[in-house]
XYZ file of C-alpha atoms in Angstrom:
410
model
C 0.000 0.000 0.000
C 3.020 2.298 -0.190
C 1.971 3.702 -3.558
C -1.563 4.408 -2.339
C -0.069 6.428 0.509
C 2.138 8.294 -1.934
C -0.866 9.052 -4.144
C -2.814 10.477 -1.217
C 0.082 12.812 -0.427
C 0.386 13.884 -4.047
C -3.244 14.694 -4.783
C -2.727 18.441 -4.522
C -0.649 18.438 -7.705
C -2.071 15.654 -9.916
C -5.163 14.272 -11.957
C -6.374 11.322 -14.195
C -8.566 10.778 -17.283
C -9.248 7.056 -17.015
C -12.000 5.773 -19.280
C -14.168 4.109 -16.682
C -16.069 6.713 -14.665
C -15.162 6.619 -10.976
C -17.287 9.647 -10.079
C -20.666 7.872 -10.030
C -22.238 5.376 -7.613
C -20.740 1.944 -8.258
C -22.999 -0.581 -6.515
C -22.276 -4.159 -5.478
C -22.835 -6.721 -8.267
C -23.535 -10.397 -7.696
C -21.763 -11.430 -10.916
C -18.646 -9.539 -9.825
C -18.295 -11.209 -6.431
C -19.232 -14.742 -7.567
C -17.784 -15.017 -11.086
C -14.957 -12.470 -10.931
C -12.927 -11.451 -13.943
C -13.289 -13.416 -17.185
C -10.185 -12.150 -18.998
C -6.422 -12.421 -18.737
C -4.708 -9.046 -19.050
C -1.817 -9.047 -21.493
C 1.123 -6.657 -21.275
C -0.626 -4.108 -23.567
C -4.075 -4.054 -21.954
C -3.741 -1.001 -19.710
C -1.785 0.922 -22.328
C -4.700 0.483 -24.752
C -7.317 1.249 -22.088
C -5.528 4.459 -21.135
C -5.156 5.553 -24.762
C -8.937 5.091 -25.131
C -9.664 7.481 -22.259
C -11.993 10.402 -23.004
C -9.847 12.925 -24.885
C -12.260 15.889 -24.650
C -13.589 17.726 -21.610
C -17.114 18.445 -22.817
C -19.375 17.196 -21.469
C -17.467 16.666 -18.230
C -18.075 13.362 -16.379
C -20.470 15.139 -13.985
C -22.389 17.041 -16.678
C -25.355 15.995 -18.770
C -24.776 14.707 -22.269
C -23.283 11.780 -24.164
C -19.747 10.559 -23.423
C -18.752 7.464 -25.352
C -15.459 5.803 -26.198
C -14.859 2.366 -27.722
C -11.704 0.700 -28.969
C -10.192 -2.700 -29.797
C -8.187 -4.332 -27.028
C -7.603 -7.561 -28.946
C -8.969 -9.116 -32.130
C -11.995 -10.401 -30.208
C -12.478 -7.916 -27.344
C -13.806 -4.358 -27.407
C -13.308 -1.786 -24.661
C -16.334 0.451 -24.155
C -17.136 3.266 -21.740
C -20.435 4.981 -22.528
C -22.791 7.245 -20.606
C -25.932 9.092 -21.652
C -27.170 11.342 -18.849
C -30.062 13.803 -19.200
C -32.772 15.459 -17.132
C -36.221 16.177 -18.586
C -37.620 19.157 -16.673
C -41.357 19.346 -15.915
C -43.524 22.454 -16.249
C -42.648 22.866 -12.589
C -38.880 23.539 -12.982
C -38.198 22.073 -9.528
C -39.137 18.614 -10.789
C -37.524 16.463 -13.456
C -37.439 12.961 -14.895
C -33.883 11.615 -15.111
C -32.348 9.060 -17.447
C -28.828 7.681 -16.979
C -27.623 4.891 -19.296
C -24.167 3.462 -18.631
C -21.968 0.760 -20.119
C -18.427 0.207 -18.907
C -16.175 -2.259 -17.125
C -14.187 -2.575 -13.933
C -11.637 -5.109 -12.716
C -14.368 -7.767 -12.377
C -15.829 -7.453 -15.859
C -18.326 -5.489 -17.934
C -21.607 -4.049 -16.670
C -24.672 -2.167 -17.933
C -26.983 0.201 -16.073
C -30.194 1.919 -17.204
C -31.258 4.251 -14.414
C -34.648 5.943 -14.560
C -35.862 8.231 -11.819
C -37.258 11.456 -10.449
C -35.575 14.559 -9.000
C -37.121 17.175 -6.717
C -35.466 20.523 -5.924
C -36.284 22.166 -2.584
C -35.606 25.834 -1.735
C -33.145 25.995 -4.668
C -30.501 24.376 -2.464
C -31.491 20.734 -2.044
C -32.008 18.078 -4.702
C -33.631 14.791 -3.685
C -33.578 11.903 -6.146
C -35.022 8.414 -6.491
C -33.685 6.156 -9.247
C -33.934 2.528 -10.197
C -32.033 0.108 -12.415
C -35.169 -1.893 -13.220
C -35.308 -5.425 -14.688
C -38.129 -7.728 -15.729
C -36.721 -10.087 -13.107
C -37.637 -7.963 -10.086
C -35.041 -9.657 -7.880
C -32.267 -7.900 -9.849
C -33.560 -4.318 -9.454
C -31.264 -1.750 -7.772
C -32.765 1.237 -5.924
C -30.864 4.555 -5.575
C -31.704 7.218 -2.968
C -29.810 10.506 -3.276
C -29.586 13.944 -1.664
C -27.477 16.814 -2.999
C -26.783 20.106 -1.204
C -26.004 22.933 -3.645
C -23.726 25.697 -2.431
C -21.908 28.481 -4.210
C -21.581 28.652 -7.978
C -21.511 25.106 -9.318
C -20.453 23.420 -6.046
C -22.239 20.637 -4.144
C -22.122 17.825 -1.631
C -23.971 14.630 -2.529
C -24.822 11.552 -0.489
C -26.423 8.433 -1.987
C -27.495 5.019 -0.726
C -27.891 2.172 -3.199
C -29.837 -1.012 -2.409
C -28.476 -3.576 -4.920
C -30.868 -6.425 -5.738
C -33.285 -4.760 -3.345
C -36.026 -7.403 -3.637
C -33.810 -10.441 -4.162
C -34.857 -12.543 -1.168
C -38.566 -11.922 -1.802
C -38.605 -12.195 -5.606
C -35.951 -14.732 -6.641
C -37.133 -18.061 -8.027
C -33.901 -19.792 -6.997
C -32.728 -21.171 -3.667
C -30.054 -18.458 -3.450
C -30.211 -15.941 -0.613
C -28.669 -12.638 0.428
C -27.624 -13.440 3.992
C -26.153 -10.000 4.704
C -27.880 -7.651 2.265
C -25.515 -5.333 0.353
C -25.625 -1.554 0.794
C -23.456 0.739 -1.290
C -22.771 4.211 0.127
C -21.665 7.007 -2.197
C -20.403 10.466 -1.230
C -19.225 13.230 -3.539
C -17.825 16.685 -2.849
C -17.387 19.060 -5.781
C -15.932 22.533 -5.310
C -15.842 25.028 -8.170
C -13.082 27.330 -6.931
C -13.181 29.493 -10.073
C -14.404 29.068 -13.674
C -11.216 27.132 -14.524
C -10.342 25.534 -11.194
C -12.295 22.723 -9.537
C -11.874 19.750 -7.199
C -14.014 16.612 -7.066
C -13.736 13.861 -4.453
C -15.894 10.721 -4.798
C -16.047 7.703 -2.481
C -17.905 4.398 -2.979
C -18.074 2.002 -0.042
C -19.867 -1.347 0.219
C -19.614 -2.843 3.734
C -19.731 -6.576 4.352
C -22.329 -8.316 2.172
C -22.911 -12.074 1.981
C -24.555 -13.965 -0.881
C -25.339 -17.682 -0.692
C -25.457 -18.560 -4.391
C -26.893 -22.075 -4.583
C -26.756 -22.149 -8.401
C -22.989 -21.560 -8.514
C -22.302 -23.323 -5.226
C -20.569 -20.371 -3.581
C -21.286 -18.588 -0.330
C -19.276 -15.364 -0.714
C -18.777 -12.422 1.637
C -17.342 -9.226 0.178
C -16.532 -5.607 0.897
C -15.112 -2.883 -1.316
C -13.971 0.741 -1.149
C -13.239 2.915 -4.204
C -11.952 6.490 -4.110
C -11.417 9.042 -6.884
C -10.028 12.553 -6.723
C -9.848 15.017 -9.620
C -8.278 18.458 -9.514
C -8.160 20.887 -12.427
C -6.517 24.289 -12.276
C -5.331 27.145 -14.464
C -2.071 28.798 -13.443
C -1.239 31.579 -15.857
C -0.938 30.056 -19.318
C -0.724 26.490 -17.981
C -3.700 24.163 -17.518
C -3.139 21.366 -15.002
C -5.210 18.242 -14.528
C -4.717 15.466 -12.002
C -6.585 12.263 -11.071
C -6.168 9.727 -8.315
C -7.978 6.374 -8.267
C -7.786 3.693 -5.612
C -9.604 0.450 -4.849
C -9.547 -2.025 -1.968
C -11.530 -5.258 -2.398
C -11.764 -8.241 -0.054
C -13.751 -11.503 -0.498
C -14.204 -14.801 1.305
C -15.556 -17.781 -0.675
C -16.999 -20.991 0.757
C -17.425 -23.404 -2.148
C -19.634 -26.490 -2.023
C -16.733 -28.674 -3.161
C -14.161 -27.143 -0.798
C -14.119 -27.425 2.987
C -11.735 -24.524 3.586
C -12.602 -20.904 2.825
C -10.853 -19.247 -0.108
C -9.871 -15.571 0.173
C -9.370 -12.950 -2.507
C -7.618 -9.579 -2.184
C -7.257 -6.669 -4.606
C -5.404 -3.386 -4.048
C -5.137 -0.870 -6.860
C -4.004 2.732 -7.304
C -3.385 4.994 -10.273
C -2.114 8.525 -10.444
C -1.981 10.785 -13.513
C -0.605 14.290 -13.974
C -1.053 16.274 -17.193
C -0.218 19.855 -18.124
C -1.129 21.811 -21.254
C 0.277 25.131 -22.528
C -2.813 26.822 -23.939
C -1.503 30.040 -25.622
C 0.528 28.146 -28.223
C -1.432 27.355 -31.386
C -0.442 23.678 -31.064
C -1.419 23.531 -27.355
C 1.329 21.043 -26.397
C 0.538 18.649 -23.562
C 2.733 16.334 -21.509
C 1.848 13.977 -18.701
C 2.882 11.091 -16.500
C 0.953 8.181 -15.054
C 1.623 5.404 -12.585
C -0.644 2.355 -12.371
C -0.363 -0.325 -9.685
C -2.476 -3.482 -9.327
C -1.946 -6.253 -6.806
C -4.314 -9.252 -6.648
C -4.081 -12.687 -5.067
C -6.338 -15.535 -4.015
C -9.297 -17.308 -5.590
C -10.454 -15.255 -8.575
C -14.033 -16.569 -8.780
C -16.111 -19.068 -10.683
C -15.137 -17.672 -14.095
C -11.492 -18.697 -13.650
C -12.108 -21.386 -11.004
C -8.535 -21.038 -9.855
C -6.121 -19.329 -7.505
C -3.496 -16.888 -8.616
C -1.271 -13.923 -7.924
C -1.081 -10.843 -10.138
C 1.287 -7.915 -9.613
C 1.549 -5.012 -12.085
C 3.522 -1.784 -11.877
C 3.221 0.397 -14.967
C 4.780 3.870 -15.199
C 3.951 5.925 -18.278
C 4.930 9.181 -19.937
C 2.812 10.717 -22.680
C 2.683 13.928 -24.695
C 0.974 15.455 -27.698
C 0.025 18.531 -29.691
C -3.120 19.784 -31.434
C -2.864 20.914 -35.050
C -5.809 22.916 -36.480
C -6.883 21.704 -39.923
C -10.064 23.760 -40.498
C -12.935 25.345 -38.626
C -14.423 21.928 -37.932
C -11.449 19.556 -37.885
C -8.172 19.297 -36.036
C -5.509 16.622 -36.038
C -3.893 15.781 -32.710
C -0.978 13.323 -33.009
C -0.143 11.982 -29.561
C 3.051 10.034 -28.885
C 2.441 8.100 -25.697
C 5.648 7.817 -23.701
C 6.956 5.852 -20.807
C 10.137 6.815 -19.012
C 11.285 9.204 -21.746
C 10.315 12.840 -22.441
C 9.641 12.497 -26.198
C 9.048 8.832 -26.969
C 6.712 6.478 -25.187
C 8.879 4.001 -23.261
C 7.807 1.433 -20.737
C 8.908 -1.813 -19.214
C 5.801 -2.682 -17.190
C 6.716 -5.122 -14.474
C 4.111 -7.894 -14.605
C 4.332 -11.002 -12.434
C 1.455 -13.447 -12.716
C 1.108 -16.993 -11.446
C -2.188 -18.902 -11.825
C -3.235 -22.533 -11.531
C -5.654 -22.424 -14.457
C -5.275 -23.242 -18.138
C -7.475 -20.259 -19.071
C -4.795 -17.776 -18.021
C -1.077 -18.153 -18.459
C 1.775 -17.393 -16.118
C 3.556 -14.132 -16.952
C 6.856 -12.569 -16.057
C 6.922 -9.561 -18.384
C 9.449 -6.775 -18.369
C 9.294 -5.558 -21.967
C 9.058 -2.265 -23.847
C 5.560 -1.254 -24.953
C 4.650 1.855 -26.924
C 1.915 3.341 -29.040
C 1.316 6.237 -31.424
C -2.277 7.543 -31.583
C -3.551 10.073 -34.138
C -6.948 11.470 -33.013
C -8.986 13.182 -35.700
C -11.608 15.423 -34.058
C -14.565 16.488 -36.214
C -17.116 18.993 -34.938
C -20.512 17.575 -35.909
C -22.689 20.185 -34.161
C -21.334 23.671 -33.491
C -24.501 24.655 -31.661
C -24.100 21.892 -29.073
C -20.325 21.627 -29.175
C -20.566 17.978 -30.248
C -17.391 16.295 -31.489
C -16.811 12.942 -33.177
C -13.282 11.569 -32.778
C -11.731 8.885 -34.980
C -8.457 7.593 -33.552
C -6.238 5.154 -35.492
C -3.017 4.096 -33.797
C 0.253 2.265 -34.338
C 2.294 0.147 -31.944
C 5.833 1.394 -31.402
C 7.318 -1.766 -29.884
C 6.536 -3.666 -33.074
C 5.447 -2.506 -36.502
C 1.746 -3.273 -36.283
C -1.671 -1.646 -36.122
C -2.333 -0.442 -32.581
C -6.127 -0.613 -32.489
C -8.867 1.783 -33.534
C -10.852 4.053 -31.238
C -14.064 6.041 -31.814
C -15.374 8.694 -29.399
C -18.473 10.863 -29.263
C -18.875 13.837 -26.931
C -22.228 15.652 -27.131
C -23.146 18.144 -24.372
C -26.875 18.492 -23.678
C-alpha cells in the first residue's frame, strides 16, 4: 500500500482521465463477487485502455450529455465506456425525470446500467432523487436514494445510498439468498473554486455483504472501497489536470466442493498528472501516469482457480493539437513511458495462476503506441465532437487498435 499512501500525499498536484467513470455510484454486483474477472490481461491491456480514455472535456463526467469511447483491445475484445445522462424538466422547474444509461467495465468485468428516476429541488438548495435500475426479473432491481446540497456557484455535496438487488430474497425463483444484504454508500464533494479551477472527491463504499449462491455453489462475503479525486486548475498560461484512483476489495468464498474458505484480495491505485500550454497554437501537452495493481487468491467461478497478479506500470505521454479547419483538427499523440519524447515502458508484470485459461507471466518488456486522433465537430450549436483515432504500436510494426469517441453536451 506504499503507492496508495504516496498518491494520497500527491493529490494536490495531480489528476487522471481514465475511461471508466469513478465519479458515479458503483454498486455491489452479484456477478462480480461470484464469477470475478473473465479475462487475462496481457502486457498491452492497460496501455490500450488508457489511450482510449476520453480525450475531450465536454461534457465533463459530472455534466449531462453523451460521453462514449470504444476501442479494440484484442482481435476479439472491445473496450467500451459509454454514458448518456439527461434530465427532462417538468412544467414545474423544480421537478424532473432523469435518465442515466451506462456501459463500462471494472476489474471484475463489464456491466450495464439503465437508471430511470425522479428529481425534486427544494428551496433551490437541495435536490432529492429516487432512481432505479429496473429489470423484468424484479429480484435484480437496484434502488438509488440521493440527496445533494447545492452551495456556491456550481459546487455541491452529494450523499447516496444504493440497495443492490433490493427485492432479491422476496422475488428470486432460486434457492439463493442474500444473507447479509448489500448496501453501497456514495459520497461526492465538488468545489468550483473558479471558472477554470475545480476539485471533485468521490467515495464508494460497500460494507460486508454475503450472498449464498446455490446455483454456482458459492457462499461469498465481500466488501469494497473505491476512491477518486480530480483536480483541475489554471495557473497563468498552464492548464493542469490530475486524477487519483484507488480500490480495496476483499472476499471470502466458501465453495460447495471445498471445505476450507478461499480468500481474494485486490489493491489498486493509479495517479496521472497532465499539463497543457494553452496560448501556443499547437497547445502542447505532456503527462505522466503510474498504475499499480496487486491481486491474489481465488479469482471466482469464471477462472475457477487461484493466482497472484502484480503489475507496476509507469507511463509518460505527450501530444500537440494541429488545427486543420474550422471543424477539424488533427492531434498526433506520442504516448511515452520513461522518456520525455518517446513512449517508453517496461511494465513489471508477475502473474502466477493454476488455471489453463490464463497463463503465467513474467513480463518486463518495452511497450509503446502512437495515436492520431482526428476530431470532427458535428454540431457547433451543441459543441458535439466525433473523434476517430487510429493508432500504431511502437514496440513492433503493427496496427495499434482503432478508437471512436463521441462527446455531445446536452
